Coordinates of C-alpha atoms and ligand atoms in Angstrom, one line a residue:
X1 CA 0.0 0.0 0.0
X2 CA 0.9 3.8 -0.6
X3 CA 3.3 5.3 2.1
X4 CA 2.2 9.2 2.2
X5 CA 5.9 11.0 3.0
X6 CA 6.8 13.5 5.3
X7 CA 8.0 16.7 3.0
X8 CA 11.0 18.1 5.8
X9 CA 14.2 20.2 4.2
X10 CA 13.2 19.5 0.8
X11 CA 13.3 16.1 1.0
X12 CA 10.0 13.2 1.1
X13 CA 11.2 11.4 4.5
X14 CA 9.4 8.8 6.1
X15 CA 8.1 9.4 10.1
X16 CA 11.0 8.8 12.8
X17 CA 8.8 6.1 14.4
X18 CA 8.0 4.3 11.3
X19 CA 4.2 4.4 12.3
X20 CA 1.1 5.1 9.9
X21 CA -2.6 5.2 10.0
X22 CA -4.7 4.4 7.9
X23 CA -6.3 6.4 4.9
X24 CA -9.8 5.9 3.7
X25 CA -11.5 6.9 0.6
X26 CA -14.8 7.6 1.7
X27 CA -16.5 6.8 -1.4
X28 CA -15.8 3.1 -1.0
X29 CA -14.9 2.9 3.0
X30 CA -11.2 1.2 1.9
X31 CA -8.0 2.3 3.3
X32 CA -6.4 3.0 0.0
X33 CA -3.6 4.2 1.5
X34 CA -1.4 4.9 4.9
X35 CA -0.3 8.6 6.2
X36 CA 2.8 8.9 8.6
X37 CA 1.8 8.8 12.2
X38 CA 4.4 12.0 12.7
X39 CA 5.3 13.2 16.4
X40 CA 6.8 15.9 18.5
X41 CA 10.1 14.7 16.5
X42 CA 9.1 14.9 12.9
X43 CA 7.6 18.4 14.0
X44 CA 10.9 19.3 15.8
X45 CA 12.8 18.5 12.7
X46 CA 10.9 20.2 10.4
X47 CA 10.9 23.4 12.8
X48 CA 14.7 23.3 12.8
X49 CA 14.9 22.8 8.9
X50 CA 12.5 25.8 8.5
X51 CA 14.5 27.8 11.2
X52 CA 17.8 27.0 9.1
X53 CA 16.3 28.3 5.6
X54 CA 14.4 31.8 7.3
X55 CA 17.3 34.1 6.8
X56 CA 18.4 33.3 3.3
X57 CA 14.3 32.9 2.2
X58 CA 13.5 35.9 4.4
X59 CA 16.3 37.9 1.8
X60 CA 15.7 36.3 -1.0
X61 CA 14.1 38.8 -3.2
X62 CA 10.3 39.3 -3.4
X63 CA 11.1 38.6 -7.5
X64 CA 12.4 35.6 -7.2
X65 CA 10.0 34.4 -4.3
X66 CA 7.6 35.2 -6.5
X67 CA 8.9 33.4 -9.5
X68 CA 9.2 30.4 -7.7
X69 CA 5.7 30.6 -6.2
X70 CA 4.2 31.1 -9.5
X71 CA 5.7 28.3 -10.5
X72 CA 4.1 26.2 -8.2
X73 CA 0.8 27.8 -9.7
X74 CA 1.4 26.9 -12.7
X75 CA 2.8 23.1 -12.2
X76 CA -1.0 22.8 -10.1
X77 CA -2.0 23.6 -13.3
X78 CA -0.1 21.8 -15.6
X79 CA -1.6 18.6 -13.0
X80 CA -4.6 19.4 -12.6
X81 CA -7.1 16.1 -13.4
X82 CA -4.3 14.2 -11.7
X83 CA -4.7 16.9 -8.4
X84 CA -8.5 17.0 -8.7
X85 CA -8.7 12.9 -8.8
X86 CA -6.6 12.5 -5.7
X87 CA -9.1 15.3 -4.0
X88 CA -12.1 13.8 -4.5
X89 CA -10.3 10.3 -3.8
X90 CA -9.3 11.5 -0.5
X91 CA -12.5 13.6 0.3
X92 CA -15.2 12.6 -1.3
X93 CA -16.3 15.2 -3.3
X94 CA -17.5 15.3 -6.9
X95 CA -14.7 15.4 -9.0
X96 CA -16.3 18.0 -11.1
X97 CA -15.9 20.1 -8.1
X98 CA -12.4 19.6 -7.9
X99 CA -11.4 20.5 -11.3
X100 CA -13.7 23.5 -11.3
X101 CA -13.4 25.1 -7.7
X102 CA -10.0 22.7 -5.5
X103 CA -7.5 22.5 -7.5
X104 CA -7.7 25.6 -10.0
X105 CA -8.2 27.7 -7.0
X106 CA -5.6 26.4 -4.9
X107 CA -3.3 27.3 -7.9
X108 CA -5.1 31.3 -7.8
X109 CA -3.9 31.4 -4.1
X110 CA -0.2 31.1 -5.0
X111 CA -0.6 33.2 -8.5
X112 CA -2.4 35.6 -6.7
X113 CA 0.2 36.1 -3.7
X114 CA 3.1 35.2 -5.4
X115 CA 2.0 38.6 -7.5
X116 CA 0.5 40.6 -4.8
X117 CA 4.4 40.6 -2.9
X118 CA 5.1 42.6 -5.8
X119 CA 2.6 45.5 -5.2
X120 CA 2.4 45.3 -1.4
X121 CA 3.9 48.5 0.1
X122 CA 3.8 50.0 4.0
X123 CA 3.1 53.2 5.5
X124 CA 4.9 56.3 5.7
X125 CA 3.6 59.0 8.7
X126 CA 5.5 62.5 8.1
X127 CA 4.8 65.0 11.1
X128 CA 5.4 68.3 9.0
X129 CA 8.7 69.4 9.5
X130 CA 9.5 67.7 12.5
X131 CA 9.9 63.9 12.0
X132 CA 8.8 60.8 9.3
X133 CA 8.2 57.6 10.3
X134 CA 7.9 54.3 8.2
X135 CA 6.7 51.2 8.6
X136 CA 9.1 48.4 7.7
X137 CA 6.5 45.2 7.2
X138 CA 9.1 42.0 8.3
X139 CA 8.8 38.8 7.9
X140 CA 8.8 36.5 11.2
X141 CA 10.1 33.4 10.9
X142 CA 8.9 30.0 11.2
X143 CA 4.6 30.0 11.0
X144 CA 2.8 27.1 11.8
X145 CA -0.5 26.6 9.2
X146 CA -2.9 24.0 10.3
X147 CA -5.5 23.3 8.0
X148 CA -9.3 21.0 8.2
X149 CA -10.3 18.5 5.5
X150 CA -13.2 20.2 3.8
X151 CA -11.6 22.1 1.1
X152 CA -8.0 20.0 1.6
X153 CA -5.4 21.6 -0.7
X154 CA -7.4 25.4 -1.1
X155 CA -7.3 26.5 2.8
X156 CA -3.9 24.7 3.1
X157 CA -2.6 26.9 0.1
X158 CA -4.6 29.8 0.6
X159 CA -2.4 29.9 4.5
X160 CA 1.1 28.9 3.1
X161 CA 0.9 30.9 -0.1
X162 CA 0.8 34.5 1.7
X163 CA 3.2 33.1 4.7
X164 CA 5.9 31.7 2.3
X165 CA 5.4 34.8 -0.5
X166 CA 6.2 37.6 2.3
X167 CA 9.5 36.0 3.4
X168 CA 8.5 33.2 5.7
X169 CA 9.3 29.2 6.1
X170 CA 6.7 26.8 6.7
X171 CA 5.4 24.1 9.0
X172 CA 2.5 23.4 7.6
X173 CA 0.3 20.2 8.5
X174 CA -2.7 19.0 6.5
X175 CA -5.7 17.6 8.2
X176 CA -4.9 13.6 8.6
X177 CA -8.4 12.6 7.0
X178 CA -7.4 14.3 3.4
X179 CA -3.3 14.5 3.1
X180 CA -3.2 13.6 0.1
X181 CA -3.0 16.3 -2.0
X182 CA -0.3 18.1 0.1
X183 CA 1.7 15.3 -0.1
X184 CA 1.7 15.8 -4.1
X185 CA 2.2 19.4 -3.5
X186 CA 5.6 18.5 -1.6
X187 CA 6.5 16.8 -5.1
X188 CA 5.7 19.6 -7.0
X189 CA 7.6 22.2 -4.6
X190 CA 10.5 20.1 -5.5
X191 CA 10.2 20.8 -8.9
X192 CA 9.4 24.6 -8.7
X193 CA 13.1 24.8 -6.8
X194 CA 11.7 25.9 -3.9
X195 CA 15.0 26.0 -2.1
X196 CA 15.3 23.5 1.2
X197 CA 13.1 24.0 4.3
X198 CA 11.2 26.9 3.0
X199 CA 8.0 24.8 3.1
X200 CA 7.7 21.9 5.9
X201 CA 4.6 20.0 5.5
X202 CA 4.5 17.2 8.2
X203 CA 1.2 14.6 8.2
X204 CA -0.4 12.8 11.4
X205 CA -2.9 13.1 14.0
X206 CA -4.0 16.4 15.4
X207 CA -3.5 16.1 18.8
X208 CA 0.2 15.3 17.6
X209 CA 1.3 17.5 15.4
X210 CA -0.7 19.9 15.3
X211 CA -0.5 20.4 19.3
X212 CA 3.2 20.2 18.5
X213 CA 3.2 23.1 16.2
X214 CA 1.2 24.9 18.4
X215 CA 3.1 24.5 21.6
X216 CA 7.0 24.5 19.6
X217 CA 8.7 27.6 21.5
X218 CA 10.2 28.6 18.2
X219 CA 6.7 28.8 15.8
X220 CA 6.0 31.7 17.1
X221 CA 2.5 32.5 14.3
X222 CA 0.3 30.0 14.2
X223 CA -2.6 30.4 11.3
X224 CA -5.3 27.5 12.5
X225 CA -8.7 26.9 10.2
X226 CA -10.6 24.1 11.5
X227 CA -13.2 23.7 14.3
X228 CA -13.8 26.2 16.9
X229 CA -13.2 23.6 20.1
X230 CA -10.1 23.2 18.4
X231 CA -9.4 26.9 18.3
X232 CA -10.0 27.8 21.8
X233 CA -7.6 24.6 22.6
X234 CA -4.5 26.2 19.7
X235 CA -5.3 29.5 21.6
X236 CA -5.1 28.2 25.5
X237 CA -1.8 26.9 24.5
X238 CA -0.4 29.6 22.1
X239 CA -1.5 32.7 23.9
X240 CA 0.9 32.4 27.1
X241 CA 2.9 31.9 24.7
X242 CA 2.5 35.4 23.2
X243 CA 2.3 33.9 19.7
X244 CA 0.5 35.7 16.5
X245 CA -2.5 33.5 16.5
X246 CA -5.1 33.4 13.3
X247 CA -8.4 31.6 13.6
X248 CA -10.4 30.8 10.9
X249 CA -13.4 28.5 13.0
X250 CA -16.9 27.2 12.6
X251 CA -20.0 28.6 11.6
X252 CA -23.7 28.6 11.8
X253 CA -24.9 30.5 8.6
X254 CA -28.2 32.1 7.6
X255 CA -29.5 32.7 4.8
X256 CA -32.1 35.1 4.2
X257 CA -34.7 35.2 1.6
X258 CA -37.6 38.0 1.6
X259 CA -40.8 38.2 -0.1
X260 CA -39.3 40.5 -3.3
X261 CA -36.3 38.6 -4.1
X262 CA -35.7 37.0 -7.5
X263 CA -36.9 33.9 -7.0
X264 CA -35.5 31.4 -9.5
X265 CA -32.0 33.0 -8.6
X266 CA -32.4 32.9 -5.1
X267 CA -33.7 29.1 -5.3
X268 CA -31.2 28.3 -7.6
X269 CA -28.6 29.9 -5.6
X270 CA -29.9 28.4 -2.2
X271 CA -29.6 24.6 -3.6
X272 CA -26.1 25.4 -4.1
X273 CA -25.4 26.8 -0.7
X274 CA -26.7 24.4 1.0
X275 CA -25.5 21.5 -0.7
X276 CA -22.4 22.0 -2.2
X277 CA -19.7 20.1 -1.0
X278 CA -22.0 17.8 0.7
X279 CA -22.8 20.9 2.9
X280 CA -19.2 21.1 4.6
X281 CA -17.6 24.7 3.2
X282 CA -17.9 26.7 6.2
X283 CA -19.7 29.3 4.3
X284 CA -22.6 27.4 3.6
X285 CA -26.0 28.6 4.6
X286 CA -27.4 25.9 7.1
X287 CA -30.2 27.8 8.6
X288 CA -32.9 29.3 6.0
X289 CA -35.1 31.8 6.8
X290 CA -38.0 32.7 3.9
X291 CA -40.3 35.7 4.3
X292 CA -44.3 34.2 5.3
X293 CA -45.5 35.2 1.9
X294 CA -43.3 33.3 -0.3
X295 CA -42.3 30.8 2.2
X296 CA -45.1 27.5 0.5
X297 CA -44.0 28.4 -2.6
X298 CA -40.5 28.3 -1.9
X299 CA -40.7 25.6 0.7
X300 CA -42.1 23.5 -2.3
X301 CA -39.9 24.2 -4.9
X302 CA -36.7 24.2 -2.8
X303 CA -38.1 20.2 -1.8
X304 CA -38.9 19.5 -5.3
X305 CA -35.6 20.6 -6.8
X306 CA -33.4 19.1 -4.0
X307 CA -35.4 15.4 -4.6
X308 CA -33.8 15.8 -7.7
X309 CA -30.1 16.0 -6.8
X310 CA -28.2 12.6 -7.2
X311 CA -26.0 11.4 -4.6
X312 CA -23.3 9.3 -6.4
X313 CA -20.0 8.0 -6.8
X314 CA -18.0 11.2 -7.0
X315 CA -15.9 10.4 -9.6
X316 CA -19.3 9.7 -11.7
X317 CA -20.3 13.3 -14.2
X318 CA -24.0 13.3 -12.9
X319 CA -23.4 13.2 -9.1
X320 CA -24.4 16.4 -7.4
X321 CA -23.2 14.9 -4.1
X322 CA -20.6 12.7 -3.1
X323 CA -19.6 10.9 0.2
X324 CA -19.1 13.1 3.5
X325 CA -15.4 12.7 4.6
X326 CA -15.5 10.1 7.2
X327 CA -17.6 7.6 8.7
X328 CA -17.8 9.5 12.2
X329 CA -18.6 12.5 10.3
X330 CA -21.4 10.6 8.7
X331 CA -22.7 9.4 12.0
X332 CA -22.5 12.6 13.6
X333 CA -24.3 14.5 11.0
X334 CA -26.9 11.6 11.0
X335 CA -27.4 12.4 14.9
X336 CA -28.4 15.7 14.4
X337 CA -31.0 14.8 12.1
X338 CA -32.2 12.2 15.0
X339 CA -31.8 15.7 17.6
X340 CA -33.9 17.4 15.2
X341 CA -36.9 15.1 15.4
X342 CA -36.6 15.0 18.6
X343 CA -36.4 18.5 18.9
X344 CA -40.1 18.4 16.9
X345 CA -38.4 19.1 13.2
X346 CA -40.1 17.8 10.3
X347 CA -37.8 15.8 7.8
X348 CA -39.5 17.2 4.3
X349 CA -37.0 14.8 2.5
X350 CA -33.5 13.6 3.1
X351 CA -32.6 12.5 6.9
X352 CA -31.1 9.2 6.1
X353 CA -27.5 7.7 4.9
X354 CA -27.7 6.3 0.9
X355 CA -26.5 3.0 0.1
X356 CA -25.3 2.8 -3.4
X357 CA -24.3 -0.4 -5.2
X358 CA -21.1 -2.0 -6.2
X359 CA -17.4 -0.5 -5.2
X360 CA -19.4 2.2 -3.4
X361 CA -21.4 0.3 -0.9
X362 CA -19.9 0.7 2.2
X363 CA -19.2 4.8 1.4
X364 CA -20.2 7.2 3.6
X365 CA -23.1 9.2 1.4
X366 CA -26.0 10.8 3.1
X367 CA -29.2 12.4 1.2
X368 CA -29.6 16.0 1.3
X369 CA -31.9 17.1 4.0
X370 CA -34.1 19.6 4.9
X371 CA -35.9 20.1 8.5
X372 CA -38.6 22.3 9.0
X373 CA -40.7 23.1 12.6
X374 CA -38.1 24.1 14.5
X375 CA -37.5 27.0 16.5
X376 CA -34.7 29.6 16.3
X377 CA -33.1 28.8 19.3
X378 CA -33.3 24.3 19.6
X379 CA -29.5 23.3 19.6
X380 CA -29.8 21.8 15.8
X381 CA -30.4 25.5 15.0
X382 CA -27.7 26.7 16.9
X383 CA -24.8 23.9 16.6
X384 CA -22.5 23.6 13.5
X385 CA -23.6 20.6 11.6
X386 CA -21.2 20.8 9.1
X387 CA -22.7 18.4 6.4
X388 CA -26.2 18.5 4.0
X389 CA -28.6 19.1 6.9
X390 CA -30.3 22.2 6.6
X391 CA -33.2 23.7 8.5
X392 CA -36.1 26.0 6.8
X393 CA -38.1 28.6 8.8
X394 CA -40.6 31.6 8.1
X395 CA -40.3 34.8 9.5
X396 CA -42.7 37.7 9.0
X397 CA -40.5 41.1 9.6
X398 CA -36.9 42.5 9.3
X399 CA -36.6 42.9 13.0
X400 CA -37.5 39.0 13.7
X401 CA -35.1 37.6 11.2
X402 CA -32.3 39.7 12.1
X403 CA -32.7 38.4 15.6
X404 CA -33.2 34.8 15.0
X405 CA -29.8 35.3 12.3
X406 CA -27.6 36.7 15.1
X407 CA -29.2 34.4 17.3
X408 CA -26.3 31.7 17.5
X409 CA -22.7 32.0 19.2
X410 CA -21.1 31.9 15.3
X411 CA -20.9 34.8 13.0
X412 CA -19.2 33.5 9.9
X413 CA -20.8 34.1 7.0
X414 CA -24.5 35.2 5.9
X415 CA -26.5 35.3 2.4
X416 CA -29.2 38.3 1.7
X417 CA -31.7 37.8 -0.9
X418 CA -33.8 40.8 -2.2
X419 CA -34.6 43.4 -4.6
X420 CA -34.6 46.5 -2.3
X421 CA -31.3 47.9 -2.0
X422 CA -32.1 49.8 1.1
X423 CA -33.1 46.8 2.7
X424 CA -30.5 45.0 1.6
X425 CA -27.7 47.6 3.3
X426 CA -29.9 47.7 6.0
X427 CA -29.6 44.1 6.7
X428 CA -26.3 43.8 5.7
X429 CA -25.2 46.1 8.2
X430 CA -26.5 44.5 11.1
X431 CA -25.5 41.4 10.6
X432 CA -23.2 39.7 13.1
X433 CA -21.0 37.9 10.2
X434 CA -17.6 38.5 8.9
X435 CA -18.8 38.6 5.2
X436 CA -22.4 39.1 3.8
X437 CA -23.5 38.0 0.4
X438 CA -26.7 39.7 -1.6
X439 CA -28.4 37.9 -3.9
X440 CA -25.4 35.9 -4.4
X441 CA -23.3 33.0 -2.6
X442 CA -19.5 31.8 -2.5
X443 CA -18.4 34.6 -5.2
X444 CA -14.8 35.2 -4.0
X445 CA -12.8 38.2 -4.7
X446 CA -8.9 37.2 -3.1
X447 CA -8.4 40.8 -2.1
X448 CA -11.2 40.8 0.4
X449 CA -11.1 40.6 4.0
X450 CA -12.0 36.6 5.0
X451 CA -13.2 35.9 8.7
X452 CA -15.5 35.5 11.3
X453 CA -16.4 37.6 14.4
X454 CA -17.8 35.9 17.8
X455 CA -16.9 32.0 18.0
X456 CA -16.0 32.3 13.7
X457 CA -12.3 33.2 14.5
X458 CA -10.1 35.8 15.4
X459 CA -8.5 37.9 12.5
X460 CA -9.0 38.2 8.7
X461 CA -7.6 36.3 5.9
X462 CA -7.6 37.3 2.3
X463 CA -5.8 40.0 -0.1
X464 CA -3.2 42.4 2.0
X465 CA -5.0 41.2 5.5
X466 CA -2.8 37.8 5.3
X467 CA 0.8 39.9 4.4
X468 CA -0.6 42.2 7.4
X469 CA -0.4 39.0 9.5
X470 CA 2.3 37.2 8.4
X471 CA 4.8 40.5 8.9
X472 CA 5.5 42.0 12.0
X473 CA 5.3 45.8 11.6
X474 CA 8.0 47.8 13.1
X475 CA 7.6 52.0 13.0
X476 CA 10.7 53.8 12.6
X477 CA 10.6 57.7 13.6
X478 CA 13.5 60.2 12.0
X479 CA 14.0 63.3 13.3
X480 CA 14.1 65.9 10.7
Ligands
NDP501 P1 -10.7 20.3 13.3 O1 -10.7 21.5 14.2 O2 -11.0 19.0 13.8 O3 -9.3 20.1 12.6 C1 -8.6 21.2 11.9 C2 -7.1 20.9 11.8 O4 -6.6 21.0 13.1 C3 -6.8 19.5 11.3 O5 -5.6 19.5 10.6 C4 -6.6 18.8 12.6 O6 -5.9 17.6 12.5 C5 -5.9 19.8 13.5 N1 -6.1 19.6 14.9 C6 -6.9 18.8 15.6 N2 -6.7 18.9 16.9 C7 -5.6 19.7 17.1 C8 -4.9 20.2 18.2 N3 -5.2 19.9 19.5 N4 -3.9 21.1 18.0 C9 -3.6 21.5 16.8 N5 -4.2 21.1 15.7 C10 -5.2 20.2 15.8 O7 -11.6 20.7 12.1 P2 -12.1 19.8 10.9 O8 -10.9 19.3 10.1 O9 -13.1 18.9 11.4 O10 -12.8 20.9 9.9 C11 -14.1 21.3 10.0 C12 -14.2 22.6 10.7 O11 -13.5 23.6 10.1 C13 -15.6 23.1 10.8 O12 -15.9 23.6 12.0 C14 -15.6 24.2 9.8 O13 -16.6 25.2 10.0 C15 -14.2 24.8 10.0 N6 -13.8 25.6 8.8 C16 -13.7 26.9 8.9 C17 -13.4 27.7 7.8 C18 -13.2 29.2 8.0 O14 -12.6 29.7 7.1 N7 -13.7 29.8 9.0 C19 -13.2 27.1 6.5 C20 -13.3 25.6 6.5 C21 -13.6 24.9 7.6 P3 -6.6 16.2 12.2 O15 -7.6 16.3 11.1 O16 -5.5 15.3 11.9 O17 -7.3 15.8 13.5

């Protein structure tokens, strides 16, 4: 079976202990291949390599960091339907997914910083005749970038691409349900020339080596997406620690359609944001809200439409839905559609796990569900589900849905649908959510700020925001 290697100063190395676990394709249930069960010593290695390559890296010039990045970009390209296969091998999701929105973005995320360096400049404060101060923006060393396994290789670039382009060196570690794809990226780092240690990229369990990462006194940035109990655990540890800490964390999003939106559009739209991905991109909408005059209508047509969708082998053109990533994901996301019933939610369709035929029988594929009867407030309206659950409730005014939206401990990401742009600024404004979509879902610009406020995460991803936290600014005052 397929060894997965450790990528540590530029070279694919095997763990110290010589132990693996197991990795499953989730379409079929096999273990198709085994990912190094790395330790405090693979992650103290790859720390030291990193530590070794900071100062030439940190000097090299922006030019040439950049050629090399873009690079990178482009060989991601050059493999793409041999990047998007092992994707949706190791996750799950339709391949036609992975060619369109995985791999091709995860590519953008290195053009885009690798260009950005380039055009990135810092401040400069005169004080009229008296003084000028700049800002020197410097790189800090070794980051640590821990990344979850719902979008594998596009939140693992989309951390290391901005770290690496501004002068740092990597340890990076992928989440140990999808490596995959990061383990071909180590292959293809070779072959840009990105020089030794520069990027570390070390595979295992979390409580490992990510808590290893975390805790190593000489990582002194950590950039964490994943879940949010795993957040406040990366920040207990890292902030006595004083370390630059990023959190990109869970959410709980609404989506809000009133009576005058467009309503193909925002049905259209709607399947899409609840379903995509099997429902696990953290900006999907999982709770929807739909204004008491349109809500039948919609209610029907949303059901109608989403009967429709075909869970399938993800590697077949037709599936609209593949498997969910594991097995324990499945059966948690399965128990919250139990807690929902319980809880007095309706299943209108959906609510059960999908046993297909053949090499796929034993994959982990749920139906796509949709709960009505529930109030704002029951835990399965107010705890991340992460998966193709969502929940469908009516409101009557402005005031009520705005309250029911902001209701929950997360403020991620939130979707607006309507034709009045006065409400639609309105809502927009008082939304608790790091980014707000109207009459539109997932359209990404890379220069925007990309975060969550409450329980989301701490800090913003996206355009300058990640050079802004990967540098350490330092003011310098000259007396005139
Ligand atoms: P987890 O929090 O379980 O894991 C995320 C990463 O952290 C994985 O690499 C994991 O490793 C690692 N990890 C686990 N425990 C520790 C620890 N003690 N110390 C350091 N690292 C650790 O999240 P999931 O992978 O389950 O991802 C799903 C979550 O990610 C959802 O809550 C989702 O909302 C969130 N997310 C947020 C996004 C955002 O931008 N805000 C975007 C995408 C997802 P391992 O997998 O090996 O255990």
């Amino acid at each position: 079976m397929e060894k997965i290697k450790n990528y540590i100063n530029g070279e694919m190395i095997n763990p110290i202990s010589n132990t693996y676990i197991d990795n499953y394709n989730p379409s079929t249930g096999e273990v198709y291949s085994l990912i190094p069960d790395s330790n405090e010593e693979d992650v103290d290695l790859a720390v030291k390599s990193a530590q070794a390559a900071f100062p030439t890296w940190s000097k090299t010039s922006k030019e040439k960091r950049s050629i090399i990045l873009q690079k990178l970009a482009t060989l991601i390209e050059d493999n793409l339907d041999r990047f998007a296969e092992a994707e949706s091998k190791d996750n799950g999701k339709p391949l036609k997914l992975s060619k369109t929105v995985d791999i091709p973005r995860a590519a953008a995320n290195f053009n885009f910083y690798a260009t950005g360096v380039l055009h990135y400049a810092s401040e400069a404060h005169a004080m009229e005749d008296m003084a000028i101060n700049y800002t020197l923006r410097e790189p800090i060393g070794v980051c640590g970038c821990i990344s979850p396994w719902n979008l594998p290789l596009y939140l693992f670039s989309w951390k290391i691409a901005p770290a690496l382009a501004i002068g740092n060196t990597v340890v990076a570690k992928p989440s140990e349900v999808t490596p995959y794809t990061a383990y071909l990226l180590s292959e293809l780092c070779i072959e840009a020339g990105l020089p030794k240690g520069v990027l570390n990229i070390v595979h295992g369990l979390g409580h490992k080596v990510g808590a290893a990462i975390t805790k190593h006194p000489d990582v002194p940035v950590i950039s964490f997406t994943g879940g949010t109990i795993t957040g406040s655990e990366i920040a207990r540890t890292a902030a006595p620690m004083f370390k630059k800490l990023s959190l990109e964390l869970g959410g709980k999003n609404p989506n809000i359609i009133f009576d005058d939106c467009d309503f193909d559009k925002a049905l259209k739209t709607t399947i899409h944001s609840s379903f995509a991905n099997q429902g696990q991109i953290c900006l999907c909408g999982s709770r929807i809200f739909v204004q008491r005059g349109i809500y039948e209508k919609f209610k029907t047509a949303f059901v109608e439409k989403v009967e429709r969708l075909k869970v399938g082998n993800p590697f077949d053109e037709d599936s609209n839905l593949g498997a969910v990533v594991s097995q324990s994901h499945m059966e948690k996301v399965l128990s919250y559609v139990t807690l929902a019933e319980e809880e007095g939610g309706t299943v209108l369709t959906g609510g059960n796990q999908v046993h297909l035929d053949g090499d796929q029988k034993n994959g982990y594929y749920i139906a796509p569900t949709i709960i009505e009867g529930l109030s704002f407030d029951c835990r399965t309206n107010q705890e991340e589900i992460f998966g193709p659950v969502v929940t469908i409730m009516p409101f009557d005014t402005e005031e009520e849905v705005l309250m029911m939206a902001n209701s929950t401990k997360y403020g991620l990401a939130a979707t607006v649908w309507t034709q009045d742009v006065t409400k639609a600024h309105n809502v927009a404004a008082k939304l608790h959510a790091g980014i707000v979509w109207v009459n539109c879902w997932l359209l990404r610009d890379l220069r925007t700020p990309f975060g969550g406020v409450k329980n989301s995460g701490v800090g913003r991803e996206g355009g300058f925001n990640a050079f802004e936290f990967f540098t350490e600014p330092k003011n310098v005052c000259i007396k005139l």
